[in-house]
Amino acid sequence: MHSHPEAADTLIVGAQLYDGTGAPPVERDVAVRDGRIVAIGNLSNWLAEEVIEAEGRALAPGFIDVHTHDDTHVIRSPQMLPKITQGVTTVIVGNCGISASPVALKGDPPDPMNLLGERDAFQYPTFAEYVKAVNAARPAVNVGALIGHTALRSNQMDRLDRAATPQEIDGMRTQLEEALANGALGLSSGLAYGSAFAAPTEEVMALAEPLAAAGALYTTHMRTEFDAILDAMDEAYRVGRHAHVPVVISHLKCAGPSNWGRSEEVLKSLEGARRMQPIGCDCYPYNRSSSTLDLKQVTGDIDITITWSEPHPEMAGKLVKEIAAEWGVTQQEAGKRLQPAGAVYHNMSEEDVRRILSHPATMVGSDGLPNDPLPHPRLWGAFPRVLGHYARDAALLPLEEAVRKMTSLSARRFGLAQRGEVHIGYHADLVLFSPDKVLDAATFEKPQQAAHGIDAVWVNGVLSYRDGEVTGERAGHFVARGAASKGDAHGAF
Ligand SMILES: [Zn+2]
């Protein structure tokens, strides 16, 4: 006899539950109270302040965007529309060697730190100050943070086109340790960029040494994603082995036409290394990349679309080859005149993207660039595109596997405790979506568009987005690295 029914804040009834582990969906009710999932099952005897009828729809853990450059965006635009509209409930910032903190600039931010904003966006000389600012902004999504190698270099060095001295490495380590003590998830590098390319592997190895004691990890935008990609992967493995830390290879891809078709070989290397040490990767579901305009990539081999240009904003949306023709100059010369600029590179093969995305070690990360006026559509579309375009329409992977790649796999790798699964006692980060409707709407031409089929999003138990509208509630906060998940019954990597 249940004369005193159980009570919840929110009861989601009759959903097809994708619990995040990769298990096939089952019909379940889910109860949420005080920000946590408190019951899962047939909960017809429960009462709740809000009951959501979810028949025919999918309920999943809120998506974790493991690869973002939202460092300053979570503070300046805390409603986080590009992410909450996709069902993302946690973002990890500080990727590719660039983080908003700890940073004390001497002038303008070096490339590619300018992706995070202009000089005035960098206001956090210590990580503790960044954490405080995130929490004060009350972002709509949770925020975990990596510390960028390039950011630390720019703090400690007078110029970035050389290796750091032992004293400078010590300075970087001290700043990294402060950040780790305040909950940073790990260290990221961006060795392909001119601001870090001169750093030898030994510099990164030395800097990575404090990570293990903190239970943190190393992520890397590798030294190259072009022809020498296997060497760059070896370098990443070496850093992980030296520092005894897990490694995540960021936005894994085979870049450049001469490199197309090599994803099999690249994944074989990854699998070999995974037998020896914990390694994974992330990718975004598109065959074009985006970053600042890199003249080394302006070779005429591939199309490059300009997304912004400081001296020539009117050229946004045009191809470098069109601009060069208009100006009557070479593409290289056009590229020089456009600098500083942002670009979309048409530099991957669809076959490679699909092979990497569907590999079991691959997480989904958007790599979205929120400060770009014509952003790559991954900013608004990455997660629904995996669910709708790749899982449902192209049948590249089962929906439950797609969900796993954006939830439990991500939470375990990055040490986000009690997130990434629909599990009793876990934080109630949840997304309700329509499996037959979910789809990205953002395109390269019109990139700032909310996805279809995301019906409701809860962050820490608070309904934050419903039926295409934000509710006005913003319940995200900074999330520190949780207890090391190595002993986790599920296995971390
Ligand atoms: Zn990157």
mmCIF file of C-alpha atoms in Angstrom, residues 146-426:
data_model
loop_
_atom_site.group_PDB
_atom_site.id
_atom_site.type_symbol
_atom_site.label_atom_id
_atom_site.label_comp_id
_atom_site.label_asym_id
_atom_site.label_seq_id
_atom_site.Cartn_x
_atom_site.Cartn_y
_atom_site.Cartn_z
ATOM 1 C CA LEU A 146 41.654 22.614 -19.116
ATOM 2 C CA ILE A 147 44.740 24.812 -18.832
ATOM 3 C CA GLY A 148 46.405 25.764 -22.094
ATOM 4 C CA HIS A 149 50.116 25.222 -22.670
ATOM 5 C CA THR A 150 50.200 28.223 -25.044
ATOM 6 C CA ALA A 151 48.474 30.398 -22.435
ATOM 7 C CA LEU A 152 51.159 29.435 -19.889
ATOM 8 C CA ARG A 153 53.902 30.071 -22.460
ATOM 9 C CA SER A 154 52.547 33.526 -23.162
ATOM 10 C CA ASN A 155 52.598 34.284 -19.415
ATOM 11 C CA GLN A 156 56.162 33.163 -18.867
ATOM 12 C CA MET A 157 58.002 33.878 -22.113
ATOM 13 C CA ASP A 158 59.050 37.048 -23.928
ATOM 14 C CA ARG A 159 58.620 35.349 -27.334
ATOM 15 C CA LEU A 160 56.896 32.169 -28.401
ATOM 16 C CA ASP A 161 59.053 31.074 -31.335
ATOM 17 C CA ARG A 162 61.544 29.235 -29.152
ATOM 18 C CA ALA A 163 61.689 26.507 -26.494
ATOM 19 C CA ALA A 164 61.002 27.481 -22.894
ATOM 20 C CA THR A 165 63.963 27.561 -20.502
ATOM 21 C CA PRO A 166 63.918 25.349 -17.371
ATOM 22 C CA GLN A 167 63.071 28.457 -15.319
ATOM 23 C CA GLU A 168 60.166 29.284 -17.612
ATOM 24 C CA ILE A 169 58.912 25.706 -17.413
ATOM 25 C CA ASP A 170 59.033 26.006 -13.613
ATOM 26 C CA GLY A 171 56.944 29.160 -13.848
ATOM 27 C CA MET A 172 54.406 27.383 -16.052
ATOM 28 C CA ARG A 173 54.286 24.405 -13.680
ATOM 29 C CA THR A 174 53.595 26.628 -10.697
ATOM 30 C CA GLN A 175 50.640 28.182 -12.527
ATOM 31 C CA LEU A 176 49.394 24.786 -13.690
ATOM 32 C CA GLU A 177 49.597 23.443 -10.129
ATOM 33 C CA GLU A 178 47.533 26.371 -8.832
ATOM 34 C CA ALA A 179 44.899 25.570 -11.428
ATOM 35 C CA LEU A 180 44.900 21.844 -10.645
ATOM 36 C CA ALA A 181 44.513 22.616 -6.946
ATOM 37 C CA ASN A 182 41.426 24.641 -7.875
ATOM 38 C CA GLY A 183 39.800 21.872 -9.902
ATOM 39 C CA ALA A 184 41.178 22.158 -13.446
ATOM 40 C CA LEU A 185 40.715 18.947 -15.427
ATOM 41 C CA GLY A 186 44.150 18.891 -17.033
ATOM 42 C CA LEU A 187 46.546 20.401 -19.535
ATOM 43 C CA SER A 188 45.914 21.032 -23.222
ATOM 44 C CA SER A 189 48.409 21.783 -25.966
ATOM 45 C CA GLY A 190 48.172 23.264 -29.442
ATOM 46 C CA LEU A 191 51.521 22.272 -30.886
ATOM 47 C CA ALA A 192 50.521 22.901 -34.512
ATOM 48 C CA TYR A 193 50.215 26.622 -33.912
ATOM 49 C CA GLY A 194 53.155 28.989 -34.337
ATOM 50 C CA SER A 195 52.801 30.011 -30.688
ATOM 51 C CA ALA A 196 53.682 26.490 -29.475
ATOM 52 C CA PHE A 197 55.332 24.754 -32.433
ATOM 53 C CA ALA A 198 58.813 25.643 -31.181
ATOM 54 C CA ALA A 199 58.138 23.818 -27.899
ATOM 55 C CA PRO A 200 60.028 20.510 -27.963
ATOM 56 C CA THR A 201 58.319 17.376 -26.698
ATOM 57 C CA GLU A 202 60.507 17.581 -23.583
ATOM 58 C CA GLU A 203 58.949 20.928 -22.651
ATOM 59 C CA VAL A 204 55.462 19.416 -22.741
ATOM 60 C CA MET A 205 56.642 16.302 -20.886
ATOM 61 C CA ALA A 206 58.107 18.398 -18.074
ATOM 62 C CA LEU A 207 54.988 20.517 -17.846
ATOM 63 C CA ALA A 208 52.760 17.426 -17.764
ATOM 64 C CA GLU A 209 54.520 15.948 -14.715
ATOM 65 C CA PRO A 210 52.203 17.440 -12.045
ATOM 66 C CA LEU A 211 49.067 16.067 -13.739
ATOM 67 C CA ALA A 212 49.173 12.507 -12.416
ATOM 68 C CA ALA A 213 49.147 13.461 -8.726
ATOM 69 C CA ALA A 214 46.019 15.526 -9.375
ATOM 70 C CA GLY A 215 44.307 12.731 -11.317
ATOM 71 C CA ALA A 216 44.250 15.051 -14.340
ATOM 72 C CA LEU A 217 44.759 14.367 -18.052
ATOM 73 C CA TYR A 218 46.571 15.683 -21.127
ATOM 74 C CA THR A 219 44.756 16.697 -24.308
ATOM 75 C CA THR A 220 46.446 17.770 -27.498
ATOM 76 C CA HIS A 221 45.802 19.523 -30.768
ATOM 77 C CA MET A 222 48.735 17.672 -32.243
ATOM 78 C CA ARG A 223 51.820 19.077 -33.916
ATOM 79 C CA THR A 224 50.366 18.063 -37.256
ATOM 80 C CA GLU A 225 47.226 16.439 -38.644
ATOM 81 C CA PHE A 226 48.741 16.300 -42.150
ATOM 82 C CA ASP A 227 51.171 13.776 -43.636
ATOM 83 C CA ALA A 228 53.269 13.306 -40.474
ATOM 84 C CA ILE A 229 50.210 12.584 -38.305
ATOM 85 C CA LEU A 230 51.534 9.224 -37.042
ATOM 86 C CA ASP A 231 54.663 10.916 -35.665
ATOM 87 C CA ALA A 232 52.475 13.507 -33.991
ATOM 88 C CA MET A 233 50.391 10.748 -32.414
ATOM 89 C CA ASP A 234 53.572 9.083 -31.142
ATOM 90 C CA GLU A 235 54.552 12.377 -29.559
ATOM 91 C CA ALA A 236 51.200 12.518 -27.753
ATOM 92 C CA TYR A 237 51.590 8.923 -26.503
ATOM 93 C CA ARG A 238 55.092 9.741 -25.284
ATOM 94 C CA VAL A 239 53.866 12.642 -23.174
ATOM 95 C CA GLY A 240 51.203 10.397 -21.644
ATOM 96 C CA ARG A 241 53.688 7.629 -20.827
ATOM 97 C CA HIS A 242 56.222 10.036 -19.376
ATOM 98 C CA ALA A 243 53.718 11.750 -17.104
ATOM 99 C CA HIS A 244 51.605 8.608 -16.426
ATOM 100 C CA VAL A 245 48.434 10.363 -17.500
ATOM 101 C CA PRO A 246 45.552 9.621 -19.860
ATOM 102 C CA VAL A 247 45.748 11.336 -23.252
ATOM 103 C CA VAL A 248 42.972 12.705 -25.427
ATOM 104 C CA ILE A 249 43.830 13.510 -29.035
ATOM 105 C CA SER A 250 41.734 16.519 -29.967
ATOM 106 C CA HIS A 251 39.612 16.668 -33.127
ATOM 107 C CA LEU A 252 41.326 13.652 -34.664
ATOM 108 C CA LYS A 253 41.354 13.983 -38.447
ATOM 109 C CA CYS A 254 43.348 13.221 -41.577
ATOM 110 C CA ALA A 255 43.905 16.737 -42.882
ATOM 111 C CA GLY A 256 44.861 17.588 -46.440
ATOM 112 C CA PRO A 257 44.106 15.723 -49.689
ATOM 113 C CA SER A 258 47.409 13.812 -49.650
ATOM 114 C CA ASN A 259 46.390 12.421 -46.270
ATOM 115 C CA TRP A 260 42.841 11.381 -47.154
ATOM 116 C CA GLY A 261 41.962 7.743 -46.673
ATOM 117 C CA ARG A 262 44.507 7.213 -43.897
ATOM 118 C CA SER A 263 41.997 7.022 -41.044
ATOM 119 C CA GLU A 264 42.313 3.254 -40.911
ATOM 120 C CA GLU A 265 46.051 3.522 -40.368
ATOM 121 C CA VAL A 266 45.600 6.342 -37.850
ATOM 122 C CA LEU A 267 43.030 4.386 -35.825
ATOM 123 C CA LYS A 268 45.270 1.318 -35.905
ATOM 124 C CA SER A 269 47.998 3.405 -34.282
ATOM 125 C CA LEU A 270 45.499 4.595 -31.670
ATOM 126 C CA GLU A 271 44.358 1.055 -30.949
ATOM 127 C CA GLY A 272 47.932 -0.150 -30.574
ATOM 128 C CA ALA A 273 48.701 2.586 -28.096
ATOM 129 C CA ARG A 274 45.469 1.922 -26.208
ATOM 130 C CA ARG A 275 46.741 -1.535 -25.350
ATOM 131 C CA MET A 276 49.630 0.121 -23.484
ATOM 132 C CA GLN A 277 48.164 3.302 -22.001
ATOM 133 C CA PRO A 278 44.844 5.161 -21.607
ATOM 134 C CA ILE A 279 44.179 7.133 -24.804
ATOM 135 C CA GLY A 280 41.100 8.404 -26.547
ATOM 136 C CA CYS A 281 40.114 11.119 -28.959
ATOM 137 C CA ASP A 282 37.337 13.483 -29.862
ATOM 138 C CA CYS A 283 36.009 14.653 -33.202
ATOM 139 C CA TYR A 284 33.341 16.877 -34.671
ATOM 140 C CA PRO A 285 30.956 15.510 -37.303
ATOM 141 C CA TYR A 286 31.951 17.605 -40.334
ATOM 142 C CA ASN A 287 34.494 17.277 -43.123
ATOM 143 C CA ARG A 288 35.613 20.895 -42.888
ATOM 144 C CA SER A 289 37.753 22.342 -40.100
ATOM 145 C CA SER A 290 37.964 25.892 -38.779
ATOM 146 C CA SER A 291 40.416 28.115 -36.955
ATOM 147 C CA THR A 292 42.349 31.299 -37.509
ATOM 148 C CA LEU A 293 43.705 31.684 -41.059
ATOM 149 C CA ASP A 294 47.011 29.801 -41.316
ATOM 150 C CA LEU A 295 49.074 30.883 -44.324
ATOM 151 C CA LYS A 296 50.834 27.510 -44.362
ATOM 152 C CA GLN A 297 47.494 25.966 -45.351
ATOM 153 C CA VAL A 298 46.895 28.465 -48.167
ATOM 154 C CA THR A 299 48.450 26.219 -50.810
ATOM 155 C CA GLY A 300 45.721 26.155 -53.441
ATOM 156 C CA ASP A 301 45.139 22.429 -52.724
ATOM 157 C CA ILE A 302 41.849 22.974 -50.954
ATOM 158 C CA ASP A 303 39.084 25.557 -50.771
ATOM 159 C CA ILE A 304 39.292 27.901 -47.797
ATOM 160 C CA THR A 305 36.348 30.095 -46.788
ATOM 161 C CA ILE A 306 37.075 33.300 -44.884
ATOM 162 C CA THR A 307 34.794 33.694 -41.841
ATOM 163 C CA TRP A 308 36.203 36.989 -40.550
ATOM 164 C CA SER A 309 39.020 39.342 -41.409
ATOM 165 C CA GLU A 310 40.057 42.319 -39.352
ATOM 166 C CA PRO A 311 41.151 44.486 -42.320
ATOM 167 C CA HIS A 312 38.533 43.075 -44.745
ATOM 168 C CA PRO A 313 35.341 42.106 -42.888
ATOM 169 C CA GLU A 314 33.449 42.401 -46.197
ATOM 170 C CA MET A 315 35.181 39.223 -47.413
ATOM 171 C CA ALA A 316 33.489 36.959 -44.829
ATOM 172 C CA GLY A 317 31.794 34.055 -46.583
ATOM 173 C CA LYS A 318 34.041 34.165 -49.674
ATOM 174 C CA LEU A 319 36.682 31.670 -50.738
ATOM 175 C CA VAL A 320 40.319 32.763 -50.632
ATOM 176 C CA LYS A 321 40.590 31.879 -54.340
ATOM 177 C CA GLU A 322 37.663 34.165 -55.167
ATOM 178 C CA ILE A 323 39.178 36.987 -53.144
ATOM 179 C CA ALA A 324 42.553 36.446 -54.825
ATOM 180 C CA ALA A 325 40.908 36.570 -58.274
ATOM 181 C CA GLU A 326 39.005 39.710 -57.356
ATOM 182 C CA TRP A 327 42.207 41.390 -56.169
ATOM 183 C CA GLY A 328 44.300 39.984 -59.014
ATOM 184 C CA VAL A 329 46.868 38.501 -56.625
ATOM 185 C CA THR A 330 48.023 35.015 -55.588
ATOM 186 C CA GLN A 331 46.074 33.165 -52.902
ATOM 187 C CA GLN A 332 49.076 33.457 -50.575
ATOM 188 C CA GLU A 333 49.147 37.241 -51.081
ATOM 189 C CA ALA A 334 45.383 37.448 -50.518
ATOM 190 C CA GLY A 335 45.822 35.439 -47.324
ATOM 191 C CA LYS A 336 48.460 37.878 -46.088
ATOM 192 C CA ARG A 337 46.247 40.884 -46.779
ATOM 193 C CA LEU A 338 43.329 39.274 -44.934
ATOM 194 C CA GLN A 339 45.272 38.666 -41.702
ATOM 195 C CA PRO A 340 44.311 38.475 -38.920
ATOM 196 C CA ALA A 341 41.413 36.362 -40.104
ATOM 197 C CA GLY A 342 39.331 33.260 -39.464
ATOM 198 C CA ALA A 343 38.802 30.425 -41.919
ATOM 199 C CA VAL A 344 36.939 27.237 -42.730
ATOM 200 C CA TYR A 345 39.180 24.670 -44.438
ATOM 201 C CA HIS A 346 37.618 22.122 -46.798
ATOM 202 C CA ASN A 347 40.301 19.663 -45.749
ATOM 203 C CA MET A 348 38.855 16.242 -44.812
ATOM 204 C CA SER A 349 37.328 13.290 -46.617
ATOM 205 C CA GLU A 350 33.860 12.202 -45.555
ATOM 206 C CA GLU A 351 34.981 8.584 -45.369
ATOM 207 C CA ASP A 352 37.663 9.452 -42.792
ATOM 208 C CA VAL A 353 35.235 11.544 -40.758
ATOM 209 C CA ARG A 354 32.811 8.631 -40.598
ATOM 210 C CA ARG A 355 35.447 6.087 -39.666
ATOM 211 C CA ILE A 356 36.861 8.229 -36.867
ATOM 212 C CA LEU A 357 33.445 9.290 -35.541
ATOM 213 C CA SER A 358 32.199 5.713 -35.327
ATOM 214 C CA HIS A 359 35.310 4.338 -33.572
ATOM 215 C CA PRO A 360 34.465 3.286 -29.986
ATOM 216 C CA ALA A 361 37.272 5.439 -28.503
ATOM 217 C CA THR A 362 35.935 8.651 -30.044
ATOM 218 C CA MET A 363 33.957 11.231 -28.100
ATOM 219 C CA VAL A 364 31.942 14.018 -29.678
ATOM 220 C CA GLY A 365 33.195 17.563 -29.204
ATOM 221 C CA SER A 366 32.011 20.573 -31.174
ATOM 222 C CA ASP A 367 35.205 22.664 -31.375
ATOM 223 C CA GLY A 368 32.741 25.514 -31.934
ATOM 224 C CA LEU A 369 34.088 29.064 -32.157
ATOM 225 C CA PRO A 370 31.537 31.305 -30.437
ATOM 226 C CA ASN A 371 33.336 34.597 -31.159
ATOM 227 C CA ASP A 372 33.361 34.042 -34.914
ATOM 228 C CA PRO A 373 30.737 36.189 -36.705
ATOM 229 C CA LEU A 374 30.276 33.426 -39.330
ATOM 230 C CA PRO A 375 31.046 30.391 -37.194
ATOM 231 C CA HIS A 376 31.540 26.888 -38.538
ATOM 232 C CA PRO A 377 28.093 25.237 -38.047
ATOM 233 C CA ARG A 378 29.568 22.766 -35.548
ATOM 234 C CA LEU A 379 29.044 25.486 -32.919
ATOM 235 C CA TRP A 380 25.255 25.116 -33.102
ATOM 236 C CA GLY A 381 24.884 21.704 -34.706
ATOM 237 C CA ALA A 382 27.494 19.095 -33.743
ATOM 238 C CA PHE A 383 25.452 16.965 -31.326
ATOM 239 C CA PRO A 384 22.094 16.848 -33.154
ATOM 240 C CA ARG A 385 24.043 16.161 -36.366
ATOM 241 C CA VAL A 386 25.588 13.041 -34.850
ATOM 242 C CA LEU A 387 22.182 11.888 -33.576
ATOM 243 C CA GLY A 388 20.064 12.791 -36.594
ATOM 244 C CA HIS A 389 22.308 12.815 -39.622
ATOM 245 C CA TYR A 390 24.876 10.152 -38.754
ATOM 246 C CA ALA A 391 23.088 7.792 -36.332
ATOM 247 C CA ARG A 392 19.530 7.886 -37.698
ATOM 248 C CA ASP A 393 19.715 8.904 -41.372
ATOM 249 C CA ALA A 394 23.090 7.444 -42.360
ATOM 250 C CA ALA A 395 22.836 4.505 -39.885
ATOM 251 C CA LEU A 396 26.547 4.937 -39.167
ATOM 252 C CA LEU A 397 26.110 3.914 -35.529
ATOM 253 C CA PRO A 398 23.255 2.945 -33.168
ATOM 254 C CA LEU A 399 21.618 5.855 -31.369
ATOM 255 C CA GLU A 400 22.602 4.451 -27.973
ATOM 256 C CA GLU A 401 26.245 4.376 -29.078
ATOM 257 C CA ALA A 402 26.026 7.954 -30.342
ATOM 258 C CA VAL A 403 24.632 8.970 -26.946
ATOM 259 C CA ARG A 404 27.444 7.111 -25.134
ATOM 260 C CA LYS A 405 30.040 9.084 -27.099
ATOM 261 C CA MET A 406 28.604 12.350 -25.820
ATOM 262 C CA THR A 407 27.845 11.334 -22.224
ATOM 263 C CA SER A 408 29.344 8.508 -20.143
ATOM 264 C CA LEU A 409 32.522 8.119 -22.194
ATOM 265 C CA SER A 410 33.173 11.849 -21.911
ATOM 266 C CA ALA A 411 32.418 12.078 -18.177
ATOM 267 C CA ARG A 412 34.673 9.145 -17.342
ATOM 268 C CA ARG A 413 37.569 10.355 -19.443
ATOM 269 C CA PHE A 414 37.531 13.875 -18.064
ATOM 270 C CA GLY A 415 36.732 12.920 -14.471
ATOM 271 C CA LEU A 416 33.315 14.559 -14.221
ATOM 272 C CA ALA A 417 31.946 12.728 -11.215
ATOM 273 C CA GLN A 418 28.306 11.590 -11.218
ATOM 274 C CA ARG A 419 27.539 12.962 -14.651
ATOM 275 C CA GLY A 420 27.129 11.378 -18.062
ATOM 276 C CA GLU A 421 24.672 8.671 -17.041
ATOM 277 C CA VAL A 422 21.058 8.463 -16.009
ATOM 278 C CA HIS A 423 21.764 6.757 -12.732
ATOM 279 C CA ILE A 424 20.223 7.101 -9.260
ATOM 280 C CA GLY A 425 22.171 9.652 -7.229
ATOM 281 C CA TYR A 426 23.746 11.312 -10.278
#
